[in-house]
Coordinates of C-alpha atoms (C1' of nucleotides) in Angstrom, one line a residue:
Chain A
M1 CA -37.4 -0.2 7.4
S2 CA -37.6 1.3 10.8
R3 CA -38.3 -2.1 12.2
P4 CA -35.3 -3.4 14.0
S5 CA -34.2 -6.1 11.7
S6 CA -32.2 -8.8 13.4
F7 CA -30.6 -9.9 10.1
S8 CA -27.1 -8.9 9.4
K9 CA -26.4 -7.7 6.0
L10 CA -24.8 -10.7 4.4
D11 CA -21.7 -9.8 2.6
H12 CA -20.8 -11.8 -0.5
H13 CA -17.2 -11.3 -1.2
P14 CA -16.1 -12.0 -4.7
A15 CA -13.9 -15.0 -5.2
Y16 CA -10.8 -13.1 -6.2
R17 CA -10.8 -11.3 -2.9
V18 CA -11.3 -14.4 -0.9
V19 CA -8.4 -16.1 -2.6
S20 CA -6.3 -13.0 -2.1
E21 CA -7.1 -13.0 1.5
K22 CA -6.3 -16.7 1.9
I23 CA -2.9 -16.1 0.5
R24 CA -2.3 -13.0 2.5
S25 CA -3.2 -14.7 5.8
A26 CA -0.9 -17.6 4.8
I27 CA 1.9 -15.1 4.5
T28 CA 1.2 -12.9 7.5
S29 CA 0.7 -16.0 9.7
G30 CA 4.2 -17.1 8.9
E31 CA 3.0 -20.2 7.0
L32 CA 4.8 -18.7 4.0
V33 CA 7.9 -16.6 4.5
A34 CA 9.7 -14.2 2.2
G35 CA 11.6 -16.0 -0.4
D36 CA 9.2 -19.0 -0.7
L37 CA 8.3 -19.9 -4.2
L38 CA 4.6 -20.3 -5.0
P39 CA 3.2 -22.9 -7.4
T40 CA 2.4 -21.9 -10.9
E41 CA -0.7 -20.0 -11.7
T42 CA -2.5 -23.1 -13.1
E43 CA -1.6 -25.1 -10.1
L44 CA -2.7 -22.4 -7.7
A45 CA -5.9 -22.0 -9.6
E46 CA -6.6 -25.7 -9.3
Q47 CA -5.9 -25.7 -5.5
F48 CA -8.4 -22.9 -4.9
G49 CA -10.9 -24.3 -7.4
V50 CA -11.0 -21.1 -9.5
T51 CA -9.9 -20.3 -13.0
R52 CA -6.6 -18.8 -13.8
S53 CA -8.3 -15.4 -14.6
T54 CA -9.8 -15.2 -11.2
L55 CA -6.6 -16.3 -9.5
R56 CA -4.6 -13.7 -11.5
E57 CA -6.9 -11.0 -10.2
A58 CA -6.2 -12.2 -6.7
I59 CA -2.5 -12.1 -7.4
R60 CA -2.7 -8.5 -8.6
L61 CA -4.3 -7.5 -5.4
L62 CA -1.3 -8.8 -3.4
E63 CA 1.2 -7.6 -6.0
H64 CA 0.4 -4.0 -5.3
G65 CA 1.1 -4.4 -1.6
G66 CA 4.5 -5.8 -2.4
L67 CA 3.7 -9.1 -0.7
I68 CA 4.4 -11.2 -3.7
G69 CA 6.4 -10.6 -6.9
R70 CA 8.1 -12.4 -9.7
A71 CA 11.3 -14.2 -9.1
D72 CA 12.6 -14.6 -12.6
R73 CA 9.8 -13.4 -14.7
K74 CA 8.2 -16.7 -14.1
R75 CA 7.6 -18.2 -10.7
L76 CA 5.7 -16.2 -8.1
V77 CA 7.7 -15.6 -4.9
V78 CA 6.8 -14.2 -1.5
T79 CA 8.6 -10.9 -1.0
L80 CA 9.2 -8.6 1.9
P81 CA 7.3 -5.4 1.2
Q82 CA 9.8 -2.7 0.4
T83 CA 9.5 0.6 2.3
E84 CA 9.6 2.7 -0.8
Q85 CA 6.9 0.7 -2.6
I86 CA 4.5 1.0 0.4
G87 CA 5.6 4.6 1.1
R88 CA 4.6 5.6 -2.4
S89 CA 1.0 4.6 -2.1
V90 CA 0.9 6.3 1.3
S91 CA 2.3 9.5 -0.1
S92 CA -0.1 9.5 -3.0
A93 CA -2.9 9.1 -0.5
M94 CA -1.5 12.1 1.4
L95 CA -1.4 14.1 -1.9
M96 CA -5.0 13.3 -2.6
H97 CA -5.9 14.5 0.9
K98 CA -4.3 17.8 0.0
V99 CA -1.7 17.7 2.8
T100 CA -0.4 21.2 3.4
F101 CA 3.2 22.3 3.9
R102 CA 2.3 22.9 7.6
E103 CA 1.1 19.4 8.1
L104 CA 4.1 17.9 6.4
W105 CA 6.4 20.1 8.4
E106 CA 4.7 19.2 11.7
V107 CA 5.1 15.5 11.2
A108 CA 8.7 16.0 9.9
M109 CA 9.5 17.9 13.1
G110 CA 8.4 14.9 15.0
L111 CA 10.2 12.2 13.0
E112 CA 13.4 13.7 11.5
P113 CA 15.0 14.9 14.7
L114 CA 14.1 11.5 16.2
A115 CA 15.7 9.7 13.3
A116 CA 18.9 11.8 13.8
R117 CA 19.0 11.0 17.5
L118 CA 18.5 7.3 16.9
A119 CA 21.0 7.2 14.1
C120 CA 23.8 8.2 16.5
A121 CA 23.6 4.9 18.5
N122 CA 22.8 2.6 15.6
A123 CA 24.7 3.8 12.5
S124 CA 27.4 1.5 11.3
S125 CA 30.8 2.9 10.5
D126 CA 30.0 2.1 6.9
E127 CA 26.8 4.1 6.9
K128 CA 28.7 7.0 8.6
S129 CA 31.3 7.1 5.9
Q130 CA 28.6 6.9 3.2
L131 CA 26.9 9.9 4.8
R132 CA 30.1 11.8 4.7
S133 CA 30.7 11.1 1.1
L134 CA 27.2 12.1 0.4
W135 CA 27.8 15.4 2.2
Q136 CA 30.8 16.1 0.0
R137 CA 28.7 15.5 -3.0
T138 CA 26.1 17.9 -1.5
C139 CA 28.9 20.5 -1.2
S140 CA 29.7 20.5 -4.8
A141 CA 26.1 20.5 -5.8
A142 CA 25.5 23.6 -3.5
E143 CA 28.3 25.5 -5.2
G144 CA 27.0 25.0 -8.6
G145 CA 24.1 27.4 -8.3
A146 CA 21.0 27.1 -10.4
D147 CA 22.6 24.6 -12.7
H148 CA 22.8 22.0 -9.9
H149 CA 19.4 22.6 -8.3
Q150 CA 18.2 19.2 -9.2
L151 CA 21.3 17.5 -7.9
L152 CA 21.1 19.5 -4.7
L153 CA 17.5 18.4 -4.2
E154 CA 18.4 14.8 -4.6
C155 CA 21.3 15.1 -2.2
E156 CA 19.0 16.7 0.4
L157 CA 16.4 14.0 0.2
E158 CA 19.0 11.2 0.1
F159 CA 20.6 12.6 3.2
H160 CA 17.4 12.3 5.2
H161 CA 16.7 8.9 3.8
R162 CA 20.1 7.6 4.8
V163 CA 19.9 9.1 8.3
A164 CA 16.6 7.2 8.7
Q165 CA 18.2 4.0 7.4
A166 CA 21.0 4.4 9.9
T167 CA 18.5 4.1 12.7
H168 CA 17.9 0.5 11.7
N169 CA 14.4 1.1 12.9
H170 CA 12.0 -0.3 10.3
A171 CA 8.9 1.2 11.9
L172 CA 10.5 4.6 11.6
L173 CA 11.6 3.9 8.0
Q174 CA 8.0 2.9 7.0
A175 CA 6.4 5.8 8.9
R176 CA 8.7 8.5 7.3
A177 CA 8.9 6.9 3.8
P178 CA 5.9 8.9 2.4
L179 CA 7.5 12.1 3.8
N180 CA 10.4 11.8 1.4
D181 CA 8.0 11.7 -1.6
L182 CA 6.2 14.8 -0.4
F183 CA 9.4 16.6 0.4
Y184 CA 10.5 16.1 -3.2
P185 CA 8.2 18.8 -4.7
A186 CA 8.3 20.8 -1.5
W187 CA 12.1 21.2 -1.2
G188 CA 12.3 21.4 -5.0
A189 CA 10.2 24.6 -4.9
V190 CA 12.2 26.1 -2.0
I191 CA 15.5 25.3 -3.7
R192 CA 14.5 26.8 -7.0
A193 CA 13.2 30.0 -5.2
L194 CA 16.0 30.6 -2.7
S195 CA 19.1 28.6 -3.7
P196 CA 19.6 27.7 0.0
G197 CA 22.6 25.4 -0.8
A198 CA 24.8 26.9 1.8
R199 CA 22.4 26.6 4.7
I200 CA 21.6 23.0 3.7
V201 CA 25.3 22.1 3.6
V202 CA 25.9 23.6 7.1
A203 CA 22.9 21.9 8.6
H204 CA 23.8 18.5 7.1
R205 CA 27.4 18.9 8.3
H206 CA 26.3 19.5 11.9
V207 CA 24.0 16.5 11.8
L208 CA 26.6 14.4 10.2
E209 CA 29.3 15.2 12.7
A210 CA 27.0 14.8 15.6
I211 CA 26.2 11.3 14.3
E212 CA 29.9 10.6 13.8
H213 CA 30.7 11.6 17.3
N214 CA 27.6 9.9 18.8
Q215 CA 26.0 13.0 20.2
P216 CA 22.2 12.4 20.0
E217 CA 21.2 15.8 21.4
Q218 CA 23.3 17.7 18.9
A219 CA 22.1 15.6 16.1
G220 CA 18.4 16.2 17.0
L221 CA 18.9 19.9 17.6
W222 CA 20.6 20.5 14.3
M223 CA 18.0 18.4 12.4
E224 CA 15.4 20.5 14.1
K225 CA 17.1 23.7 13.0
H226 CA 17.3 22.2 9.5
M227 CA 13.5 21.7 9.4
Q228 CA 13.0 25.2 10.8
D229 CA 15.0 26.3 7.8
F230 CA 12.7 24.4 5.5
R231 CA 9.7 26.2 7.1
R232 CA 11.4 29.6 6.7
G233 CA 12.1 28.6 3.1
V234 CA 8.5 27.9 2.3
E235 CA 7.5 31.2 3.8
L236 CA 10.2 33.3 2.2
A237 CA 9.5 31.7 -1.2
E238 CA 5.9 32.7 -0.6
L239 CA 4.7 29.2 -1.4
G240 CA 2.0 29.5 1.2
F241 CA 2.6 27.5 4.3
E242 CA -1.0 26.5 4.5
Q243 CA -1.2 25.5 0.9
P244 CA -1.3 21.9 -0.2
V245 CA 1.9 20.4 -1.3
S246 CA 1.5 19.9 -5.1
G247 CA 2.5 16.6 -6.5
Chain B
M1 CA 30.1 -8.8 -19.7
S2 CA 32.7 -6.6 -18.2
R3 CA 32.7 -4.5 -21.3
P4 CA 30.9 -1.2 -20.5
S5 CA 27.7 -1.7 -22.3
S6 CA 26.0 1.5 -23.2
F7 CA 22.6 -0.1 -23.6
S8 CA 20.1 0.4 -20.9
K9 CA 18.2 -2.7 -19.8
L10 CA 15.0 -2.3 -21.7
D11 CA 12.1 -2.9 -19.4
H12 CA 9.0 -4.4 -20.9
H13 CA 6.0 -3.6 -18.6
P14 CA 3.0 -5.9 -18.9
A15 CA -0.1 -4.2 -20.2
Y16 CA -2.1 -4.5 -17.0
R17 CA 0.5 -2.5 -15.3
V18 CA 0.7 0.1 -18.0
V19 CA -3.1 0.5 -17.9
S20 CA -3.1 0.7 -14.1
E21 CA -0.4 3.4 -14.2
K22 CA -2.4 5.4 -16.8
I23 CA -5.4 5.4 -14.6
R24 CA -3.4 6.2 -11.5
S25 CA -1.7 9.1 -13.1
A26 CA -5.0 10.4 -14.3
I27 CA -6.2 10.4 -10.7
T28 CA -3.1 11.8 -9.0
S29 CA -2.8 14.5 -11.7
G30 CA -6.3 15.7 -10.8
E31 CA -7.7 14.8 -14.1
L32 CA -10.0 12.5 -12.2
V33 CA -11.1 13.4 -8.7
A34 CA -12.7 11.4 -5.9
G35 CA -16.3 10.7 -6.6
D36 CA -16.0 10.6 -10.4
L37 CA -17.6 7.6 -12.0
L38 CA -15.5 5.6 -14.5
P39 CA -17.0 3.9 -17.6
T40 CA -17.9 0.3 -17.5
E41 CA -15.3 -2.4 -17.8
T42 CA -16.0 -3.2 -21.4
E43 CA -15.9 0.5 -22.4
L44 CA -12.6 1.1 -20.5
A45 CA -11.2 -2.0 -22.1
E46 CA -12.1 -0.7 -25.5
Q47 CA -10.5 2.7 -24.8
F48 CA -7.2 1.2 -23.7
G49 CA -7.3 -1.4 -26.5
V50 CA -7.1 -4.4 -24.2
T51 CA -9.5 -7.2 -23.2
R52 CA -11.6 -7.1 -20.2
S53 CA -9.5 -9.6 -18.4
T54 CA -6.4 -7.5 -18.7
L55 CA -8.3 -4.4 -17.7
R56 CA -9.7 -6.1 -14.7
E57 CA -6.2 -7.0 -13.5
A58 CA -5.3 -3.4 -13.8
I59 CA -8.3 -2.5 -11.7
R60 CA -7.3 -4.9 -9.0
L61 CA -4.0 -3.2 -8.8
L62 CA -5.6 0.1 -8.0
E63 CA -8.3 -1.4 -5.9
H64 CA -5.8 -2.5 -3.3
G65 CA -4.5 1.0 -2.9
G66 CA -8.0 2.3 -2.3
L67 CA -7.8 4.6 -5.3
I68 CA -10.9 3.2 -6.8
G69 CA -13.8 1.1 -5.6
R70 CA -17.3 0.2 -6.5
A71 CA -20.1 2.7 -6.1
D72 CA -23.1 0.5 -6.0
R73 CA -21.7 -2.9 -6.7
K74 CA -21.6 -1.8 -10.3
R75 CA -20.0 1.3 -11.6
L76 CA -16.4 2.0 -10.7
V77 CA -15.8 5.1 -8.8
V78 CA -12.6 7.1 -7.9
T79 CA -12.3 7.1 -4.1
L80 CA -10.1 8.9 -1.5
P81 CA -7.7 6.4 0.0
Q82 CA -8.8 5.8 3.6
T83 CA -6.1 6.1 6.2
E84 CA -7.0 2.8 7.8
Q85 CA -7.0 0.9 4.6
I86 CA -3.5 2.2 3.7
G87 CA -2.3 1.9 7.2
R88 CA -3.2 -1.8 7.4
S89 CA -0.9 -2.7 4.5
V90 CA 1.9 -0.6 6.1
S91 CA 1.4 -2.4 9.4
S92 CA 1.5 -5.8 7.8
A93 CA 4.7 -4.8 6.1
M94 CA 6.1 -3.8 9.6
L95 CA 5.0 -7.1 11.0
M96 CA 6.8 -9.0 8.2
H97 CA 9.9 -7.0 8.9
K98 CA 9.7 -8.2 12.5
V99 CA 9.5 -4.7 14.1
T100 CA 10.4 -5.0 17.8
F101 CA 8.6 -3.5 20.7
R102 CA 11.5 -1.1 21.0
E103 CA 11.2 0.1 17.4
L104 CA 7.5 0.6 17.8
W105 CA 8.0 2.4 21.0
E106 CA 10.6 4.7 19.6
V107 CA 8.4 5.9 16.8
A108 CA 5.4 6.2 19.1
M109 CA 7.5 8.4 21.4
G110 CA 8.0 10.7 18.4
L111 CA 4.5 10.8 17.1
E112 CA 2.1 10.4 20.0
P113 CA 3.2 13.3 22.1
L114 CA 3.3 15.4 19.0
A115 CA -0.3 14.4 18.3
A116 CA -1.3 15.3 21.8
R117 CA 0.3 18.8 21.5
L118 CA -1.2 19.5 18.1
A119 CA -4.6 18.3 19.2
C120 CA -4.8 21.1 21.7
A121 CA -4.9 23.8 19.1
N122 CA -7.0 22.0 16.6
A123 CA -9.5 19.8 18.4
S124 CA -13.1 20.9 17.9
S125 CA -15.4 21.1 21.0
D126 CA -17.2 18.2 19.6
E127 CA -14.1 16.1 19.4
K128 CA -13.2 17.1 23.0
S129 CA -16.5 16.0 24.4
Q130 CA -16.2 12.7 22.5
L131 CA -12.8 12.2 24.0
R132 CA -14.3 12.8 27.4
S133 CA -17.1 10.4 27.0
L134 CA -14.6 7.9 25.7
W135 CA -12.6 8.4 28.9
Q136 CA -15.6 7.7 31.0
R137 CA -16.1 4.4 29.1
T138 CA -12.5 3.7 29.8
C139 CA -13.0 4.2 33.5
S140 CA -15.7 1.6 33.7
A141 CA -13.7 -0.8 31.5
A142 CA -10.7 -0.3 33.9
E143 CA -12.8 -1.2 36.9
G144 CA -14.0 -4.4 35.5
G145 CA -10.8 -6.3 35.9
A146 CA -9.9 -9.2 33.7
D147 CA -13.4 -9.5 32.3
H148 CA -13.1 -6.2 30.6
H149 CA -9.6 -6.5 29.3
Q150 CA -10.7 -6.6 25.7
L151 CA -12.9 -3.5 26.2
L152 CA -10.1 -1.7 27.9
L153 CA -7.8 -2.5 25.0
E154 CA -10.2 -1.1 22.6
C155 CA -10.6 2.1 24.6
E156 CA -6.9 2.6 24.9
L157 CA -6.4 2.3 21.1
E158 CA -9.4 4.4 20.3
F159 CA -8.2 7.2 22.6
H160 CA -4.9 7.5 20.7
H161 CA -6.7 7.3 17.4
R162 CA -9.1 10.1 18.3
V163 CA -6.4 12.3 19.7
A164 CA -4.6 11.9 16.3
Q165 CA -7.8 12.7 14.5
A166 CA -8.2 15.8 16.6
T167 CA -5.0 17.2 15.1
H168 CA -6.7 17.4 11.7
N169 CA -3.3 16.6 10.3
H170 CA -3.7 14.1 7.6
A171 CA 0.0 13.4 7.2
L172 CA 0.2 12.6 10.9
L173 CA -2.9 10.4 10.7
Q174 CA -1.4 8.4 7.8
A175 CA 2.0 8.2 9.4
R176 CA 0.7 6.8 12.7
A177 CA -2.1 4.7 11.3
P178 CA 0.1 1.5 11.2
L179 CA 1.1 2.0 14.8
N180 CA -2.4 1.5 16.0
D181 CA -2.5 -1.9 14.3
L182 CA 0.8 -2.9 16.0
F183 CA -0.2 -1.5 19.4
Y184 CA -3.3 -3.8 19.3
P185 CA -1.3 -7.0 20.1
A186 CA 1.3 -5.1 22.0
W187 CA -1.0 -3.4 24.5
G188 CA -3.2 -6.5 24.5
A189 CA -0.3 -8.5 25.9
V190 CA 0.6 -5.8 28.5
I191 CA -3.0 -5.5 29.6
R192 CA -3.5 -9.2 30.1
A193 CA -0.3 -9.5 32.0
L194 CA -0.6 -6.5 34.3
S195 CA -4.1 -5.1 34.3
P196 CA -2.8 -1.6 34.2
G197 CA -6.3 -0.1 33.9
A198 CA -5.7 2.5 36.7
R199 CA -2.5 3.9 35.2
I200 CA -4.1 4.1 31.7
V201 CA -7.1 6.0 33.1
V202 CA -4.9 8.5 34.9
A203 CA -2.7 9.1 31.9
H204 CA -5.7 9.5 29.6
R205 CA -7.3 11.9 32.0
H206 CA -4.3 14.2 32.1
V207 CA -3.9 14.2 28.4
L208 CA -7.6 14.8 27.9
E209 CA -7.7 17.7 30.4
A210 CA -4.6 19.2 28.9
I211 CA -6.4 19.2 25.5
E212 CA -9.5 20.6 27.0
H213 CA -7.6 23.5 28.5
N214 CA -5.4 23.9 25.5
Q215 CA -2.1 23.2 27.3
P216 CA 0.1 21.6 24.6
E217 CA 3.1 21.1 26.9
Q218 CA 1.1 19.3 29.5
A219 CA -0.6 17.2 26.8
G220 CA 2.7 16.2 25.3
L221 CA 4.3 15.5 28.7
W222 CA 1.5 13.2 29.9
M223 CA 1.4 11.4 26.6
E224 CA 5.1 10.8 26.9
K225 CA 4.6 9.5 30.4
H226 CA 1.9 7.3 29.1
M227 CA 4.2 5.8 26.5
Q228 CA 6.9 5.3 29.2
D229 CA 4.2 3.3 31.0
F230 CA 3.8 1.2 28.0
R231 CA 7.5 0.5 27.9
R232 CA 7.6 -0.4 31.6
G233 CA 4.6 -2.6 31.0
V234 CA 6.4 -4.5 28.2
E235 CA 9.4 -5.0 30.5
L236 CA 7.4 -5.9 33.6
A237 CA 5.3 -8.4 31.6
E238 CA 8.6 -9.9 30.5
L239 CA 7.5 -9.8 26.8
G240 CA 11.0 -8.9 25.7
F241 CA 11.5 -5.3 24.7
E242 CA 13.8 -6.4 21.9
Q243 CA 11.4 -9.1 20.6
P244 CA 9.3 -8.6 17.5
V245 CA 5.7 -7.6 18.0
S246 CA 3.7 -10.7 17.2
G247 CA 0.7 -10.2 14.8
Chain C
dA1 C1' -48.7 4.4 -4.1
dT2 C1' -47.3 -0.2 -3.9
dT3 C1' -46.5 -4.4 -6.0
dG4 C1' -45.2 -7.6 -9.5
dA5 C1' -43.4 -9.0 -14.2
dC6 C1' -40.2 -8.3 -17.6
dA7 C1' -36.2 -6.6 -20.5
dT8 C1' -31.6 -4.7 -20.1
dA9 C1' -27.0 -3.8 -18.6
dT10 C1' -23.0 -5.0 -16.0
dT11 C1' -20.2 -7.6 -13.2
dG12 C1' -18.1 -12.1 -11.6
dT13 C1' -16.6 -16.2 -13.2
dC14 C1' -15.6 -19.7 -16.4
dG15 C1' -13.1 -22.3 -20.1
dG16 C1' -10.1 -22.5 -23.8
dA17 C1' -6.7 -20.6 -26.9
dC18 C1' -2.2 -18.7 -28.6
dA19 C1' 2.4 -15.9 -28.9
dA20 C1' 6.4 -14.7 -26.4
dT21 C1' 9.8 -15.9 -23.5
dG22 C1' 12.9 -18.1 -20.3
dC23 C1' 15.1 -22.6 -19.1
dG24 C1' 17.0 -27.2 -19.6
dT25 C1' 19.0 -30.6 -22.5
dC26 C1' 21.8 -32.0 -25.9
dA27 C1' 24.5 -32.2 -29.9
dA28 C1' 28.0 -29.7 -32.7
dT29 C1' 32.1 -27.1 -33.0
dA30 C1' 36.4 -24.7 -32.2
Chain D
dT1 C1' 36.9 -28.4 -22.5
dA2 C1' 34.2 -24.6 -23.0
dT3 C1' 31.3 -22.2 -26.0
dT4 C1' 27.7 -22.0 -29.2
dG5 C1' 23.4 -23.2 -31.4
dA6 C1' 19.1 -25.9 -32.0
dC7 C1' 15.2 -27.7 -30.0
dG8 C1' 11.4 -28.8 -26.9
dC9 C1' 9.0 -27.5 -22.7
dA10 C1' 6.8 -24.8 -19.2
dT11 C1' 4.8 -20.6 -17.8
dT12 C1' 3.2 -16.2 -18.3
dG13 C1' 0.7 -12.4 -20.7
dT14 C1' -3.0 -11.6 -23.5
dC15 C1' -7.0 -12.6 -26.0
dC16 C1' -11.8 -14.3 -27.1
dG17 C1' -16.3 -15.9 -26.1
dA18 C1' -19.7 -17.4 -22.9
dC19 C1' -23.0 -17.5 -19.0
dA20 C1' -25.2 -16.9 -14.3
dA21 C1' -26.3 -13.6 -10.9
dT22 C1' -27.8 -9.3 -9.9
dA23 C1' -29.0 -4.4 -10.1
dT24 C1' -31.8 -1.0 -12.8
dG25 C1' -35.5 0.8 -15.4
dT26 C1' -40.1 0.3 -17.5
dC27 C1' -44.6 -0.6 -17.4
dA28 C1' -48.9 -2.8 -16.2
dA29 C1' -51.9 -4.4 -12.4
dT30 C1' -53.7 -3.8 -8.0

DNA sequence: ATTGACATATTGTCGGACAATGCGTCAATA
DNA sequence: TATTGACGCATTGTCCGACAATATGTCAAT
């Protein structure tokens, strides 16, 4: 065993993984683009020289990544991975790694103000008006008290998501997608404990107006304050800043 | 059709997806933890009341997400999703969305200086010394000229990865994991075009020393300069800052 | 203690089968 | 003419049974 073996451990990949990899590379190499229809399962199975069962396992492997899906419940189609779909698997990974409130907050402090700044330059007027109408909904949710906690939570999360969307930066969208999933339970706990509707509304308004008037610095600063509020909220609610975010 | 139908579109999920979801929820809910061994396929199939083929498709669905794997080529085992595995699917998603150099750079400007700052407080002495020895390897790679471009590229990427690891922030690691994959071709092109070894070495040294001396501001500033260098590199190499990063 | 032979269990792969369902065609009808 | 209904066809989702390859355990032989 201690003898320096010059043989590399030969790795025998199962067929379903090989097939999956072939299809994946065909997609990522641009040979197949989103929207392209794939042949039927039987036909694909023939092309690869495997049985339909094996091919289907390969399909499942890609399906989870959002690379392919069903067009009309029949034909397979190459699809663009959706940020939310990918983000969910990332966030579940974060949950399993027991990411703490602090870790989540630190990353959010890096990404959310950045998103706010970038949104100033890139938000379309349509996105701006949608943000404003969302803010008005947030107002009414904040007034409702405990009855509207769930609604307020959803407004809070949607606000950040829409700001990120307004950047039109897909890398940013993908990077912060999992944060939204983690903030769901996190903000939820804070809201239930403190009813911080008023503070949320104020912060959102300043960010919104900064975006409307194309003031990146202001947008970033107020988003930062908003995240500081979140941190204070976690501490005041005595959730334990160093505790893992519970799914 | 225009009549307001009060019926919700009933969604019939195929069995393999239901089974997959059952297992996933058992894992994310903590009922099953990483390291747990699952029964054999036949046994699982019996428990869920499906055939082995169907069950295997469900398994594939989870396998891609890194939630389960094979222990010893036989028994199934619950595994902690690895950042790199997840990151790769995210980065391939970014590639398909034609993320530009600018978008990549903007996110990196948010995350990399943050990582440098956080690494100051959290890096173990072991990680610090590993960073230093990596820097020395970078030096020799930088001297080699065109022959060592590949080596230099790998050093550059590994440096950023290790800095991120030194933060001990798993959320940050997951969020920036896909960036590494995208920086591979991006830095590669810059290095081949400009041979910026010297500048890389200088920037890394400053970041490294700032981390060693626990100076977060310095670490963040130099990491920022480093990313500015990357941007200049893309422009000087005439790669097109607004062009998509090619996989 | 190492080696070899053998039975056992489990996975990877195969081939075939069938029900459910969506789609196209085409005739019948108002 | 436009809608409806009947019918056949294609494809997926699911099932069943089978077998080779391989890892594991046991036991005897050296």
